[in-house]
Tab-separated table of C-alpha atoms in Angstrom:
chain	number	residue	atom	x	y	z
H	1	UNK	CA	6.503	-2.113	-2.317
H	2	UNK	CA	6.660	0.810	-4.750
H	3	UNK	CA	4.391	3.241	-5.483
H	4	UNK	CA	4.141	4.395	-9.336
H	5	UNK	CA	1.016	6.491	-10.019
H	6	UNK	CA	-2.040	5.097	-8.474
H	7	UNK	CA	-0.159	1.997	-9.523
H	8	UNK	CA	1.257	-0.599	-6.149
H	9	UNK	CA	3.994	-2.348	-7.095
H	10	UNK	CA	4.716	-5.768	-4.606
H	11	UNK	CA	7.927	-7.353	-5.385
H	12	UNK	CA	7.583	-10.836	-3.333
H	13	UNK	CA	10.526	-12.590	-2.895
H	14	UNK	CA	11.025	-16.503	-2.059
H	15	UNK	CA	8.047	-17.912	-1.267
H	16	UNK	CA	4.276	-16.961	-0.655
H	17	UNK	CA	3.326	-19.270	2.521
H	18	UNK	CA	1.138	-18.409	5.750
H	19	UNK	CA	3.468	-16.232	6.935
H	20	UNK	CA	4.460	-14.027	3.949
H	21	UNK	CA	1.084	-13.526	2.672
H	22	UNK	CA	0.292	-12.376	6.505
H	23	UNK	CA	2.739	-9.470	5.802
H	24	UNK	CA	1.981	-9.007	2.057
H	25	UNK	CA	-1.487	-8.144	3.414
H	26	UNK	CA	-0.731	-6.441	6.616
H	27	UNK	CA	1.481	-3.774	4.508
H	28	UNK	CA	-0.942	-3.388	1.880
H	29	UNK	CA	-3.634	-2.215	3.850
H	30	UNK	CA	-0.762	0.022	5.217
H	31	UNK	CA	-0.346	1.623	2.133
H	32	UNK	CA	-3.415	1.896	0.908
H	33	UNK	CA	-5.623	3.237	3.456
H	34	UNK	CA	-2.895	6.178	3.013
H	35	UNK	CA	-2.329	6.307	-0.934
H	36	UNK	CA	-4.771	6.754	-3.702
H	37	UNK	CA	-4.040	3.027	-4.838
H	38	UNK	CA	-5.780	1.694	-7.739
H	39	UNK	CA	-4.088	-1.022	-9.282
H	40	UNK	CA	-1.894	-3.752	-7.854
H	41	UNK	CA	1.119	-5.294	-9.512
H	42	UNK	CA	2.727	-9.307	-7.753
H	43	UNK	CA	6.457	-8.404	-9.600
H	44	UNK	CA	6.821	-12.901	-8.897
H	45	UNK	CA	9.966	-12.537	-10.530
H	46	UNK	CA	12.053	-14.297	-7.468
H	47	UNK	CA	9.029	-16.284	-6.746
H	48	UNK	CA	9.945	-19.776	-6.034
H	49	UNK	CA	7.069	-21.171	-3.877
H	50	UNK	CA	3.693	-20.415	-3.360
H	51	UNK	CA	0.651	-22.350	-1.282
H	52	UNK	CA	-3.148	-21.535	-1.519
H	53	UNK	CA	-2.242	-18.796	0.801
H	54	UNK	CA	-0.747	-17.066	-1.774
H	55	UNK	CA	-3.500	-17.800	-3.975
H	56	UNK	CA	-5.893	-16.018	-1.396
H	57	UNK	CA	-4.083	-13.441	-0.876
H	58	UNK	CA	-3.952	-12.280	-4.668
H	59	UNK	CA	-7.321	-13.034	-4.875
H	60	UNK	CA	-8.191	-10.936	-1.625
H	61	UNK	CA	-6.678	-7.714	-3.130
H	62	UNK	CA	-8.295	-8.450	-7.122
H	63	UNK	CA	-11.642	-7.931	-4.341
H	64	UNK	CA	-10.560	-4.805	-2.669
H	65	UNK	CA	-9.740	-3.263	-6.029
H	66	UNK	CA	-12.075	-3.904	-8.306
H	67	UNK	CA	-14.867	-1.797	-6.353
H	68	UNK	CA	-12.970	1.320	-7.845
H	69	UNK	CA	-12.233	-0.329	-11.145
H	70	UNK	CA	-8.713	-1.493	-10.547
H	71	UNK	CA	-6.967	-4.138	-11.541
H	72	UNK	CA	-4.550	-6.956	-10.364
H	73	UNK	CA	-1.852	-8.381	-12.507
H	74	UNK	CA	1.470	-10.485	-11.678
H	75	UNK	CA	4.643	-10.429	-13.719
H	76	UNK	CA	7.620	-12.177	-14.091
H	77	UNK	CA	5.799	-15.901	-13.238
H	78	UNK	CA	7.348	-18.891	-13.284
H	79	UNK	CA	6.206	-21.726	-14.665
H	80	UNK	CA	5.773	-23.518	-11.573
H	81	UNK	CA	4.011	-20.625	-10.216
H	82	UNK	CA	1.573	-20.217	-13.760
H	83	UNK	CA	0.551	-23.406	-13.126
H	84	UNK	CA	-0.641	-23.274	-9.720
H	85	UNK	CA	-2.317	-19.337	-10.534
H	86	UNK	CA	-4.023	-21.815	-14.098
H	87	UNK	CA	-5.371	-24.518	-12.191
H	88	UNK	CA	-6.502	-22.157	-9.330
H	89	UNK	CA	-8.568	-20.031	-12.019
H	90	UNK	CA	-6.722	-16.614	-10.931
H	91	UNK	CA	-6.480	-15.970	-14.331
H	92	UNK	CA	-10.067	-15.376	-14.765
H	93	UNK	CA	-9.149	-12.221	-12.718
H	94	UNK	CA	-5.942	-11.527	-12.833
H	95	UNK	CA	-3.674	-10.241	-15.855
H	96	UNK	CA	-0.399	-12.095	-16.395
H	97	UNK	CA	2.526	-10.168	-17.910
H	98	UNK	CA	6.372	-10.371	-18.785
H	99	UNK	CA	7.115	-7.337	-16.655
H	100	UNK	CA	6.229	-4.635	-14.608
H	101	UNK	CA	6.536	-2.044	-17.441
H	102	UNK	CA	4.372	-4.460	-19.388
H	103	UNK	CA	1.537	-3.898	-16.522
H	104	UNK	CA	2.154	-0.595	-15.692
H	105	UNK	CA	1.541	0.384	-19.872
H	106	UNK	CA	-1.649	-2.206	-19.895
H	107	UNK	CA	-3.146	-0.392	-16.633
């Protein structure tokens, strides 16, 4: 995780199952209960599996966000991985960018 302005910056690596969501979460709250954190970047970039836990997990910090007008994007997808976050409807809440830069200039 990296911190860039009010901007958190996840890079996940592997796979988003049970278990790596669990500490996705568990180290964002870290981070932001101490940090003045108001937008959330998924750099998916090494991303090679994800399950709906994944999915929830994304979806679970778009809610924790968006009550101080932030704003969740991922970067770097896959195509394996844009089609599960497509047929899950993330996209109806969460931007989808080339890069990080490309979020970080959009937020």
């Amino acid at each position: 995780m990296e911190l860039i302005d009010r901007n958190l910056v996840i890079h996940v690596e592997d796979e988003i199952d049970h278990l790596a969501a669990e500490f996705i979460r568990r180290e964002f709250e870290n981070v932001y209960t101490k940090h003045n954190i108001k937008n959330v970047i998924f750099d998916m970039s090494d991303v090679k599996f994800m399950d709906s836990s994944g999915i929830g997990m994304i979806i679970g910090r778009y809610m924790k966000v968006r009550y101080i007008g932030g704003k969740v994007a991922v970067t770097g997808v896959s195509d394996s991985i844009d089609r599960i976050l497509k047929m899950s409807g993330v996209y109806r809440v969460v931007s989808k960018f080339d890069t990080v830069d490309d979020a970080l200039r959009y937020n």
